[in-house]
Amino acid sequence: MARNPVTWLGSPTFPKAARVALNDTQLRQNLRKATGTIRGRRAAAVAEMDDWEQLRVAGEQVKDDVLARLDTLLVQLEESVTARGGTVHWARDAEEANRIVLDLCRAENATEVVKVKSMATAEIGLNEALEAGGVHAVETDLAELIVQLGDDRPSHILVPAIHRNRAEIREIFQRRMGVEVSDEPADLAEAARTYLREKFLTTKVAISGANFAVADSGSIVVLESEGNGRMCLTLPDTLITVMGIEKLVPTWQDLEVFLQLLPRSSTAERMNPYTSVWTGVTPGDGPQRFHLVLIDNGRTATLQDSVGRQALRCIRCSACLNVCPVYERTGGQSYGSVYPGPIGAILTPQLVGDMHDPQAASLPFASSLCGACFEVCPVRIDIPSVLTHLRAEVVEAKGRTAESVAMAAAAWVFGSASRYEKAQKAGALARFLARDGRITSLPWPGSKWTSSRDVPAPPAQSFRAWWKENRCQK
Ligand code: SF4
């Protein structure tokens, strides 16, 4: 089986990558500032809505309905798109999707294409596949362009260059665009605009992702803030949209719920600045050829897991990243995947579909299980429950290890009150190893714990013993 590019080739496991990131003070400073600001703004935007909780429940229900009827809704979408002059392509995996898109570009003799920011194309490694086939993809979203010009990797769903500050962006622009520019946001935006304008006007093929696809009308919807996406969606002759099969909503009316949930959750805006909708092709107006590539890439396998499938409800708002204490300290690149943060910790291992893959299997442990991600998720994905469910799968896949033997021993001890009491008494002896109330070094296997943390000295008397002595009736 070909490797699923949803994880980056050669990425270390999360704990190793996180250790490196934690030593990068500039990165932590950039992230603390950015996530702190967006957290506050999102909370204020959500607090304005009296019916926010009802909206969340509605979002959850629509998405669950879509997942339950995915087979029929997808066929309906294909019929609607085809009836309006579009062409639908089905791709089982990344390799197939990339081949379809490359063939479509070649059919148009395109050597350069413009792109709207798209997680799906990042997930399948489309840019790299196109480059290998002689087609250069130009990212038009500002943050995505910064990542591309910096030969970097994205670290956030919404703001892929969140780990970069203004001075770093200025350096990248000067080096790659050959222009003198200050680090003022307006100047940086102007430099990007000038660079991209020529691309928009000369490129014949555009590639986009999709936030939503409406099954009954065949309409595709993209939400964005800068307007660059709209240029891609209207100027070129050919538009190729690459979309995960779960991005459906059944009807136009269902869209209403998500057009309220998504902007407030992602950019803390009441409505997003640009909502572009297109349905097939219209003679003489906009792209004259429209192709929709529907990718599975691990999604139907994820659908089979009754607990894990809720990850497919995700509308990629990034709210869970911005509240996650682990993400804030390690940054997105430590997750080694296009999907970072809490959603990445549950979606990536499921799309990879192999709990023996050390990198993917390390992700369900990249969480403190504090639950903040569930509280902000606009479609109520219970991320902590999925994390613990996937942790169990990882442990099972590992088979018998020192850890599982230790856990089995612990379960045996906790299974009987008398065994537990004896173990407590034996454990209390460890206080003789304590200095100033803390134990800093234990013999193996306790040394695995004390190599990175201290242990408080056990009390001379356990609570159970104290209770027996003071509260039990003699
Ligand atoms: S899991 Fe929820 S909060 Fe996180 S990106 Fe997806 S929809 Fe947003």
Tab-separated table of C-alpha atoms and ligand atoms in Angstrom:
chain	number	residue	atom	x	y	z
A	1	MET	CA	0.000	0.000	0.000
A	2	ALA	CA	1.333	3.454	-0.919
A	3	ARG	CA	2.110	5.768	1.990
A	4	ASN	CA	-0.722	8.139	2.810
A	5	PRO	CA	0.812	11.651	2.560
A	6	VAL	CA	-1.466	13.006	5.308
A	7	THR	CA	1.637	12.664	7.513
A	8	TRP	CA	4.919	14.209	6.435
A	9	LEU	CA	7.566	11.791	5.312
A	10	GLY	CA	10.359	11.466	7.879
A	11	SER	CA	8.516	13.311	10.651
A	12	PRO	CA	9.526	12.191	14.137
A	13	THR	CA	6.940	11.028	16.669
A	14	PHE	CA	5.070	13.806	18.474
A	15	PRO	CA	7.048	13.666	21.773
A	16	LYS	CA	10.371	14.027	19.936
A	17	ALA	CA	9.168	16.887	17.723
A	18	ALA	CA	7.490	18.619	20.680
A	19	ARG	CA	10.715	18.530	22.719
A	20	VAL	CA	12.500	20.454	19.953
A	21	ALA	CA	9.627	22.948	19.560
A	22	LEU	CA	9.491	23.621	23.314
A	23	ASN	CA	13.081	24.892	23.197
A	24	ASP	CA	12.199	27.437	20.496
A	25	THR	CA	11.316	30.528	22.509
A	26	GLN	CA	10.562	32.654	19.422
A	27	LEU	CA	8.038	30.066	18.215
A	28	ARG	CA	6.341	29.887	21.598
A	29	GLN	CA	6.171	33.670	21.791
A	30	ASN	CA	4.622	33.918	18.275
A	31	LEU	CA	2.057	31.235	19.094
A	32	ARG	CA	1.117	32.566	22.526
A	33	LYS	CA	0.423	35.991	21.071
A	34	ALA	CA	-1.561	34.740	18.066
A	35	THR	CA	-3.677	32.079	19.786
A	36	GLY	CA	-4.322	34.300	22.828
A	37	THR	CA	-5.715	37.063	20.624
A	38	ILE	CA	-7.976	34.814	18.528
A	39	ARG	CA	-9.232	32.971	21.637
A	40	GLY	CA	-10.496	36.191	23.160
A	41	ARG	CA	-12.059	37.407	19.921
A	42	ARG	CA	-13.830	34.095	19.299
A	43	ALA	CA	-15.273	34.016	22.816
A	44	ALA	CA	-16.694	37.533	22.310
A	45	ALA	CA	-18.158	36.686	18.871
A	46	VAL	CA	-19.831	33.551	20.204
A	47	ALA	CA	-21.176	35.306	23.312
A	48	GLU	CA	-23.247	37.576	21.040
A	49	MET	CA	-25.394	34.623	19.961
A	50	ASP	CA	-28.217	33.565	22.287
A	51	ASP	CA	-28.813	30.397	20.300
A	52	TRP	CA	-25.187	29.309	19.949
A	53	GLU	CA	-25.755	25.984	21.708
A	54	GLN	CA	-28.789	25.210	19.539
A	55	LEU	CA	-26.724	26.039	16.468
A	56	ARG	CA	-23.986	23.660	17.618
A	57	VAL	CA	-26.540	20.888	18.077
A	58	ALA	CA	-28.010	21.640	14.644
A	59	GLY	CA	-24.515	21.504	13.094
A	60	GLU	CA	-23.863	18.172	14.786
A	61	GLN	CA	-27.197	16.732	13.608
A	62	VAL	CA	-26.823	17.834	9.984
A	63	LYS	CA	-23.323	16.381	9.804
A	64	ASP	CA	-24.366	13.103	11.449
A	65	ASP	CA	-27.227	12.829	8.976
A	66	VAL	CA	-24.762	13.385	6.119
A	67	LEU	CA	-22.452	10.657	7.447
A	68	ALA	CA	-25.387	8.241	7.804
A	69	ARG	CA	-26.550	8.851	4.203
A	70	LEU	CA	-23.207	9.568	2.579
A	71	ASP	CA	-23.589	6.990	-0.187
A	72	THR	CA	-26.905	8.321	-1.516
A	73	LEU	CA	-26.030	11.989	-0.991
A	74	LEU	CA	-22.787	11.628	-2.946
A	75	VAL	CA	-24.629	10.084	-5.877
A	76	GLN	CA	-27.138	12.936	-5.691
A	77	LEU	CA	-24.272	15.460	-5.721
A	78	GLU	CA	-22.709	13.792	-8.762
A	79	GLU	CA	-26.023	13.922	-10.634
A	80	SER	CA	-26.574	17.591	-9.739
A	81	VAL	CA	-23.052	18.665	-10.751
A	82	THR	CA	-23.215	16.712	-14.015
A	83	ALA	CA	-26.666	18.099	-14.858
A	84	ARG	CA	-25.215	21.616	-14.585
A	85	GLY	CA	-22.284	20.988	-16.908
A	86	GLY	CA	-19.577	19.889	-14.431
A	87	THR	CA	-17.633	16.633	-14.433
A	88	VAL	CA	-17.204	14.500	-11.305
A	89	HIS	CA	-14.148	12.288	-10.704
A	90	TRP	CA	-13.801	9.758	-7.883
A	91	ALA	CA	-10.457	9.114	-6.196
A	92	ARG	CA	-9.862	6.287	-3.739
A	93	ASP	CA	-6.583	7.664	-2.420
A	94	ALA	CA	-4.070	10.467	-2.757
A	95	GLU	CA	-2.206	8.861	-5.633
A	96	GLU	CA	-5.358	8.515	-7.702
A	97	ALA	CA	-6.513	12.075	-6.927
A	98	ASN	CA	-3.127	13.555	-7.854
A	99	ARG	CA	-3.064	11.610	-11.124
A	100	ILE	CA	-6.555	12.870	-12.046
A	101	VAL	CA	-5.631	16.513	-11.362
A	102	LEU	CA	-2.316	16.255	-13.218
A	103	ASP	CA	-4.047	14.734	-16.261
A	104	LEU	CA	-6.624	17.535	-16.218
A	105	CYS	CA	-3.847	20.180	-16.106
A	106	ARG	CA	-2.006	18.457	-18.952
A	107	ALA	CA	-5.186	18.355	-21.024
A	108	GLU	CA	-5.198	22.174	-20.769
A	109	ASN	CA	-1.447	22.392	-21.542
A	110	ALA	CA	-0.986	24.177	-18.213
A	111	THR	CA	2.499	24.459	-16.727
A	112	GLU	CA	1.378	26.806	-13.946
A	113	VAL	CA	-1.872	26.844	-11.946
A	114	VAL	CA	-3.243	29.159	-9.241
A	115	LYS	CA	-4.627	27.679	-6.050
A	116	VAL	CA	-7.142	28.650	-3.399
A	117	LYS	CA	-6.056	27.523	0.063
A	118	SER	CA	-7.196	23.934	0.482
A	119	MET	CA	-6.601	21.395	3.236
A	120	ALA	CA	-7.658	18.525	0.960
A	121	THR	CA	-4.945	19.252	-1.596
A	122	ALA	CA	-2.382	19.605	1.208
A	123	GLU	CA	-3.569	16.260	2.604
A	124	ILE	CA	-2.863	14.472	-0.667
A	125	GLY	CA	0.439	16.291	-1.363
A	126	LEU	CA	-0.935	17.731	-4.612
A	127	ASN	CA	1.607	20.546	-5.060
A	128	GLU	CA	4.527	18.122	-4.892
A	129	ALA	CA	2.821	15.671	-7.279
A	130	LEU	CA	2.092	18.455	-9.781
A	131	GLU	CA	5.656	19.775	-9.548
A	132	ALA	CA	6.976	16.277	-10.292
A	133	GLY	CA	4.698	16.240	-13.337
A	134	GLY	CA	5.941	19.605	-14.620
A	135	VAL	CA	3.119	21.822	-13.316
A	136	HIS	CA	3.897	24.592	-10.794
A	137	ALA	CA	1.095	25.432	-8.335
A	138	VAL	CA	1.041	29.012	-7.001
A	139	GLU	CA	-0.651	29.430	-3.618
A	140	THR	CA	-2.748	32.606	-3.544
A	141	ASP	CA	-3.822	32.693	0.110
A	142	LEU	CA	-1.400	35.075	1.833
A	143	ALA	CA	-0.438	32.759	4.694
A	144	GLU	CA	-0.175	29.786	2.336
A	145	LEU	CA	2.027	31.862	0.011
A	146	ILE	CA	4.341	32.704	2.938
A	147	VAL	CA	4.680	28.984	3.686
A	148	GLN	CA	5.312	28.176	0.022
A	149	LEU	CA	7.897	30.915	-0.555
A	150	GLY	CA	9.621	30.070	2.735
A	151	ASP	CA	9.942	26.373	1.688
A	152	ASP	CA	8.207	25.753	4.979
A	153	ARG	CA	5.378	23.591	6.261
A	154	PRO	CA	1.990	24.811	7.518
A	155	SER	CA	1.365	24.859	11.258
A	156	HIS	CA	-2.279	25.907	11.575
A	157	ILE	CA	-5.487	25.061	9.709
A	158	LEU	CA	-6.599	28.631	9.176
A	159	VAL	CA	-3.331	30.565	9.442
A	160	PRO	CA	-0.691	28.184	8.072
A	161	ALA	CA	2.098	30.710	8.796
A	162	ILE	CA	1.024	31.464	12.378
A	163	HIS	CA	4.484	30.449	13.593
A	164	ARG	CA	6.079	33.314	11.639
A	165	ASN	CA	6.280	36.919	12.829
A	166	ARG	CA	6.284	40.004	10.594
A	167	ALA	CA	10.073	40.335	10.475
A	168	GLU	CA	10.414	36.744	9.301
A	169	ILE	CA	7.751	37.269	6.599
A	170	ARG	CA	9.515	40.406	5.377
A	171	GLU	CA	12.772	38.471	5.031
A	172	ILE	CA	11.017	35.707	3.000
A	173	PHE	CA	9.329	38.214	0.670
A	174	GLN	CA	12.543	40.163	0.054
A	175	ARG	CA	14.477	36.980	-0.670
A	176	ARG	CA	11.901	35.302	-2.928
A	177	MET	CA	10.154	38.234	-4.613
A	178	GLY	CA	13.264	40.394	-4.965
A	179	VAL	CA	11.486	43.477	-3.577
A	180	GLU	CA	12.255	45.960	-0.789
A	181	VAL	CA	9.401	45.894	1.708
A	182	SER	CA	8.830	46.983	5.311
A	183	ASP	CA	7.349	44.691	7.943
A	184	GLU	CA	4.097	46.681	8.102
A	185	PRO	CA	1.087	44.394	7.375
A	186	ALA	CA	-0.230	46.756	4.668
A	187	ASP	CA	3.133	46.775	2.853
A	188	LEU	CA	3.476	43.005	3.074
A	189	ALA	CA	-0.066	42.560	1.725
A	190	GLU	CA	0.656	44.989	-1.132
A	191	ALA	CA	3.826	43.076	-2.094
A	192	ALA	CA	1.832	39.830	-2.204
A	193	ARG	CA	-0.948	41.472	-4.214
A	194	THR	CA	1.477	42.731	-6.876
A	195	TYR	CA	3.155	39.332	-7.049
A	196	LEU	CA	-0.155	37.484	-7.432
A	197	ARG	CA	-1.929	39.852	-9.799
A	198	GLU	CA	0.139	38.774	-12.765
A	199	LYS	CA	-0.496	35.111	-11.919
A	200	PHE	CA	-4.269	35.614	-11.806
A	201	LEU	CA	-4.310	37.303	-15.183
A	202	THR	CA	-2.111	34.829	-17.023
A	203	THR	CA	-3.029	31.447	-15.550
A	204	LYS	CA	-5.677	29.366	-17.298
A	205	VAL	CA	-6.316	26.720	-14.656
A	206	ALA	CA	-7.262	27.149	-10.991
A	207	ILE	CA	-7.432	24.539	-8.248
A	208	SER	CA	-9.602	24.964	-5.184
A	209	GLY	CA	-10.811	23.064	-2.174
A	210	ALA	CA	-14.369	23.354	-0.870
A	211	ASN	CA	-15.849	24.179	2.504
A	212	PHE	CA	-19.200	22.676	1.570
A	213	ALA	CA	-20.989	21.021	-1.345
A	214	VAL	CA	-24.777	21.118	-1.516
A	215	ALA	CA	-26.076	17.724	-2.666
A	216	ASP	CA	-29.455	18.793	-4.052
A	217	SER	CA	-28.226	21.695	-6.184
A	218	GLY	CA	-24.623	20.630	-6.903
A	219	SER	CA	-23.345	23.987	-5.611
A	220	ILE	CA	-19.819	24.244	-4.199
A	221	VAL	CA	-19.059	26.789	-1.477
A	222	VAL	CA	-15.756	28.406	-0.485
A	223	LEU	CA	-15.436	30.810	2.457
A	224	GLU	CA	-12.399	33.075	2.644
A	225	SER	CA	-11.230	36.419	3.948
A	226	GLU	CA	-8.906	37.914	1.363
A	227	GLY	CA	-10.707	37.746	-1.989
A	228	ASN	CA	-7.797	35.922	-3.620
A	229	GLY	CA	-9.900	32.797	-3.677
A	230	ARG	CA	-12.647	34.574	-5.561
A	231	MET	CA	-10.127	35.626	-8.248
A	232	CYS	CA	-9.135	31.956	-8.660
A	233	LEU	CA	-12.755	30.871	-8.820
A	234	THR	CA	-13.802	33.365	-11.486
A	235	LEU	CA	-10.848	34.333	-13.728
A	236	PRO	CA	-9.342	31.091	-15.130
A	237	ASP	CA	-10.985	29.063	-17.925
A	238	THR	CA	-10.833	25.785	-16.033
A	239	LEU	CA	-11.593	25.186	-12.377
A	240	ILE	CA	-10.666	21.952	-10.621
A	241	THR	CA	-12.119	21.485	-7.120
A	242	VAL	CA	-10.677	18.803	-4.850
A	243	MET	CA	-12.915	17.870	-1.941
A	244	GLY	CA	-13.132	15.220	0.770
A	245	ILE	CA	-16.296	13.146	0.440
A	246	GLU	CA	-17.572	14.229	3.865
A	247	LYS	CA	-17.898	17.922	2.972
A	248	LEU	CA	-21.535	17.578	1.959
A	249	VAL	CA	-24.671	19.211	3.234
A	250	PRO	CA	-27.989	17.817	1.975
A	251	THR	CA	-29.790	21.047	1.054
A	252	TRP	CA	-29.204	24.738	0.555
A	253	GLN	CA	-31.123	25.413	3.780
A	254	ASP	CA	-28.698	23.309	5.831
A	255	LEU	CA	-25.918	25.624	4.782
A	256	GLU	CA	-27.409	28.408	6.881
A	257	VAL	CA	-26.298	26.710	10.099
A	258	PHE	CA	-22.672	26.460	8.995
A	259	LEU	CA	-22.478	29.971	7.574
A	260	GLN	CA	-23.144	31.103	11.152
A	261	LEU	CA	-20.994	28.545	12.966
A	262	LEU	CA	-17.864	28.687	10.846
A	263	PRO	CA	-16.886	32.400	10.719
A	264	ARG	CA	-17.428	33.013	14.450
A	265	SER	CA	-15.478	29.871	15.356
A	266	SER	CA	-12.566	30.430	12.999
A	267	THR	CA	-11.914	34.146	12.513
A	268	ALA	CA	-14.297	35.469	15.179
A	269	GLU	CA	-16.220	37.331	12.488
A	270	ARG	CA	-20.009	37.605	12.345
A	271	MET	CA	-19.878	36.581	8.709
A	272	ASN	CA	-16.901	35.892	6.542
A	273	PRO	CA	-15.889	38.556	4.025
A	274	TYR	CA	-16.106	36.370	0.877
A	275	THR	CA	-18.546	33.521	0.320
A	276	SER	CA	-18.202	32.169	-3.219
A	277	VAL	CA	-20.744	29.714	-4.596
A	278	TRP	CA	-20.683	28.108	-8.033
A	279	THR	CA	-22.905	25.523	-9.648
A	280	GLY	CA	-21.554	23.735	-12.699
A	281	VAL	CA	-20.703	26.134	-15.522
A	282	THR	CA	-22.463	29.159	-16.979
A	283	PRO	CA	-21.765	29.971	-20.656
A	284	GLY	CA	-19.866	33.239	-20.989
A	285	ASP	CA	-19.466	33.730	-17.228
A	286	GLY	CA	-16.623	32.374	-15.093
A	287	PRO	CA	-14.719	29.126	-15.744
A	288	GLN	CA	-16.102	27.232	-18.726
A	289	ARG	CA	-14.852	23.838	-17.571
A	290	PHE	CA	-15.487	22.599	-14.021
A	291	HIS	CA	-14.144	19.365	-12.550
A	292	LEU	CA	-14.981	18.073	-9.080
A	293	VAL	CA	-12.558	15.488	-7.664
A	294	LEU	CA	-14.075	13.617	-4.706
A	295	ILE	CA	-11.445	11.986	-2.508
A	296	ASP	CA	-11.862	9.168	-0.027
A	297	ASN	CA	-8.272	8.729	1.238
A	298	GLY	CA	-9.203	6.872	4.437
A	299	ARG	CA	-12.605	8.421	5.019
A	300	THR	CA	-14.835	5.400	4.420
A	301	ALA	CA	-12.562	3.381	6.729
A	302	THR	CA	-12.963	6.120	9.378
A	303	LEU	CA	-16.720	5.990	8.875
A	304	GLN	CA	-16.748	2.378	10.018
A	305	ASP	CA	-15.548	3.324	13.503
A	306	SER	CA	-18.649	4.235	15.516
A	307	VAL	CA	-16.655	6.425	17.967
A	308	GLY	CA	-13.980	7.805	15.633
A	309	ARG	CA	-16.292	8.721	12.753
A	310	GLN	CA	-17.397	11.945	14.443
A	311	ALA	CA	-14.039	13.423	13.355
A	312	LEU	CA	-15.589	13.575	9.869
A	313	ARG	CA	-18.011	16.230	11.127
A	314	CYS	CA	-15.118	18.702	11.250
A	315	ILE	CA	-15.625	21.943	9.314
A	316	ARG	CA	-11.943	22.948	9.739
A	317	CYS	CA	-12.642	26.079	11.748
A	318	SER	CA	-9.450	25.696	13.848
A	319	ALA	CA	-11.129	26.770	17.119
A	320	CYS	CA	-9.844	23.622	18.832
A	321	LEU	CA	-6.246	24.513	17.946
A	322	ASN	CA	-6.539	27.998	19.397
A	323	VAL	CA	-7.689	26.776	22.822
A	324	CYS	CA	-5.399	23.761	23.103
A	325	PRO	CA	-2.632	24.175	25.722
A	326	VAL	CA	-0.541	21.514	23.996
A	327	TYR	CA	-0.807	23.178	20.567
A	328	GLU	CA	0.022	26.579	22.073
A	329	ARG	CA	3.322	25.264	23.408
A	330	THR	CA	4.437	22.903	20.668
A	331	GLY	CA	3.068	24.542	17.521
A	332	GLY	CA	1.455	22.742	14.602
A	333	GLN	CA	4.515	21.290	12.899
A	334	SER	CA	5.187	18.944	15.839
A	335	TYR	CA	2.115	16.952	14.794
A	336	GLY	CA	3.906	16.045	11.536
A	337	SER	CA	0.708	16.308	9.528
A	338	VAL	CA	-1.371	18.772	7.524
A	339	TYR	CA	-3.973	18.485	10.306
A	340	PRO	CA	-2.406	19.785	13.525
A	341	GLY	CA	-3.836	20.330	17.006
A	342	PRO	CA	-6.679	18.379	18.620
A	343	ILE	CA	-8.485	17.612	15.350
A	344	GLY	CA	-5.194	16.428	13.837
A	345	ALA	CA	-4.630	14.178	16.843
A	346	ILE	CA	-7.833	12.278	16.044
A	347	LEU	CA	-8.210	12.698	12.278
A	348	THR	CA	-4.669	12.005	11.105
A	349	PRO	CA	-4.282	8.549	12.729
A	350	GLN	CA	-7.661	7.523	11.342
A	351	LEU	CA	-6.893	8.687	7.805
A	352	VAL	CA	-3.508	6.947	7.975
A	353	GLY	CA	-5.365	3.873	9.218
A	354	ASP	CA	-2.325	2.123	10.662
A	355	MET	CA	-1.782	2.162	14.411
A	356	HIS	CA	1.602	0.485	13.863
A	357	ASP	CA	2.835	3.699	12.235
A	358	PRO	CA	4.830	5.207	15.147
A	359	GLN	CA	4.298	8.817	14.071
A	360	ALA	CA	0.516	8.544	13.567
A	361	ALA	CA	0.150	6.385	16.688
A	362	SER	CA	1.876	9.032	18.835
A	363	LEU	CA	-0.781	11.657	18.016
A	364	PRO	CA	-3.687	10.486	20.232
A	365	PHE	CA	-1.326	11.055	23.179
A	366	ALA	CA	-0.634	14.680	22.164
A	367	SER	CA	-3.266	16.006	24.543
A	368	SER	CA	-3.841	16.821	28.183
A	369	LEU	CA	-7.505	15.715	27.820
A	370	CYS	CA	-8.572	19.028	29.386
A	371	GLY	CA	-11.699	19.094	27.190
A	372	ALA	CA	-11.364	22.709	25.990
A	373	CYS	CA	-11.455	21.500	22.371
A	374	PHE	CA	-14.871	19.874	22.830
A	375	GLU	CA	-16.284	23.002	24.460
A	376	VAL	CA	-15.415	25.223	21.487
A	377	CYS	CA	-16.083	22.781	18.645
A	378	PRO	CA	-19.010	24.188	16.608
A	379	VAL	CA	-20.116	20.686	15.550
A	380	ARG	CA	-19.639	19.162	19.017
A	381	ILE	CA	-16.952	16.630	18.178
A	382	ASP	CA	-16.142	14.937	21.486
A	383	ILE	CA	-12.405	15.025	20.839
A	384	PRO	CA	-11.352	13.771	24.331
A	385	SER	CA	-13.512	10.631	23.936
A	386	VAL	CA	-12.100	9.912	20.494
A	387	LEU	CA	-8.568	10.465	21.845
A	388	THR	CA	-9.018	7.887	24.611
A	389	HIS	CA	-10.680	5.498	22.155
A	390	LEU	CA	-7.720	5.795	19.775
A	391	ARG	CA	-5.228	5.458	22.648
A	392	ALA	CA	-6.794	2.085	23.422
A	393	GLU	CA	-6.359	1.080	19.771
A	394	VAL	CA	-2.701	2.102	19.839
A	395	VAL	CA	-2.087	0.079	23.007
A	396	GLU	CA	-3.817	-2.931	21.465
A	397	ALA	CA	-1.769	-2.636	18.278
A	398	LYS	CA	1.462	-2.531	20.291
A	399	GLY	CA	0.711	-5.918	21.869
A	400	ARG	CA	2.616	-6.927	25.025
A	401	THR	CA	5.011	-4.184	26.182
A	402	ALA	CA	6.603	-3.265	29.524
A	403	GLU	CA	3.872	-0.616	29.859
A	404	SER	CA	1.008	-3.050	29.227
A	405	VAL	CA	2.494	-5.545	31.723
A	406	ALA	CA	2.742	-2.735	34.307
A	407	MET	CA	-0.863	-1.702	33.602
A	408	ALA	CA	-2.087	-5.301	33.926
A	409	ALA	CA	-0.248	-5.540	37.266
A	410	ALA	CA	-1.840	-2.275	38.402
A	411	ALA	CA	-5.289	-3.557	37.392
A	412	TRP	CA	-4.671	-6.721	39.450
A	413	VAL	CA	-3.698	-4.642	42.496
A	414	PHE	CA	-6.660	-2.233	42.141
A	415	GLY	CA	-9.011	-5.217	41.696
A	416	SER	CA	-8.915	-6.186	45.382
A	417	ALA	CA	-9.142	-4.011	48.517
A	418	SER	CA	-6.685	-6.145	50.486
A	419	ARG	CA	-4.135	-6.213	47.656
A	420	TYR	CA	-4.466	-2.449	47.307
A	421	GLU	CA	-3.913	-1.945	51.042
A	422	LYS	CA	-0.799	-4.115	51.037
A	423	ALA	CA	0.571	-2.265	47.999
A	424	GLN	CA	-0.058	1.047	49.779
A	425	LYS	CA	1.868	-0.109	52.814
A	426	ALA	CA	4.758	-1.275	50.636
A	427	GLY	CA	4.693	2.016	48.688
A	428	ALA	CA	4.838	4.027	51.907
A	429	LEU	CA	8.333	2.642	52.514
A	430	ALA	CA	9.496	4.770	49.567
A	431	ARG	CA	9.316	7.830	51.834
A	432	PHE	CA	12.681	6.813	53.224
A	433	LEU	CA	14.116	7.760	49.810
A	434	ALA	CA	12.685	11.295	50.056
A	435	ARG	CA	14.670	14.474	50.602
A	436	ASP	CA	12.737	17.632	51.576
A	437	GLY	CA	9.442	15.851	50.966
A	438	ARG	CA	10.255	14.795	47.355
A	439	ILE	CA	11.733	11.702	45.747
A	440	THR	CA	13.983	12.590	42.829
A	441	SER	CA	15.331	9.145	41.966
A	442	LEU	CA	13.631	5.739	42.070
A	443	PRO	CA	15.038	2.353	40.998
A	444	TRP	CA	13.729	0.858	37.691
A	445	PRO	CA	10.907	0.847	36.596
A	446	GLY	CA	10.127	3.927	38.766
A	447	SER	CA	13.238	5.575	37.248
A	448	LYS	CA	11.266	6.006	33.980
A	449	TRP	CA	9.064	8.456	35.889
A	450	THR	CA	11.713	10.185	38.028
A	451	SER	CA	14.004	10.775	35.023
A	452	SER	CA	11.754	13.703	34.094
A	453	ARG	CA	9.719	14.529	37.237
A	454	ASP	CA	9.862	14.369	41.047
A	455	VAL	CA	7.435	12.334	43.138
A	456	PRO	CA	5.975	13.706	46.389
A	457	ALA	CA	6.978	11.531	49.348
A	458	PRO	CA	4.161	9.171	50.396
A	459	PRO	CA	2.598	10.144	53.740
A	460	ALA	CA	3.512	8.117	56.817
A	461	GLN	CA	-0.118	7.061	57.140
A	462	SER	CA	-2.540	6.393	54.255
A	463	PHE	CA	-6.017	7.961	54.195
A	464	ARG	CA	-7.569	4.513	54.592
A	465	ALA	CA	-5.501	3.836	57.711
A	466	TRP	CA	-6.348	7.282	59.093
A	467	TRP	CA	-10.066	6.690	58.426
A	468	LYS	CA	-10.009	3.330	60.200
A	469	GLU	CA	-8.273	4.859	63.200
A	470	ASN	CA	-10.396	8.011	63.494
A	471	ARG	CA	-13.790	7.416	61.945
A	472	CYS	CA	-14.675	3.739	62.052
A	473	GLN	CA	-16.788	2.750	64.995
A	474	LYS	CA	-14.745	0.712	67.378
B	1	SF4	S1	-12.668	19.653	15.385
B	1	SF4	FE1	-14.286	21.182	15.709
B	1	SF4	S2	-13.156	22.940	16.586
B	1	SF4	FE2	-11.613	21.617	15.627
B	1	SF4	S3	-11.353	22.382	13.547
B	1	SF4	FE3	-12.917	20.768	13.438
B	1	SF4	S4	-14.869	21.822	13.652
B	1	SF4	FE4	-13.304	23.244	14.346
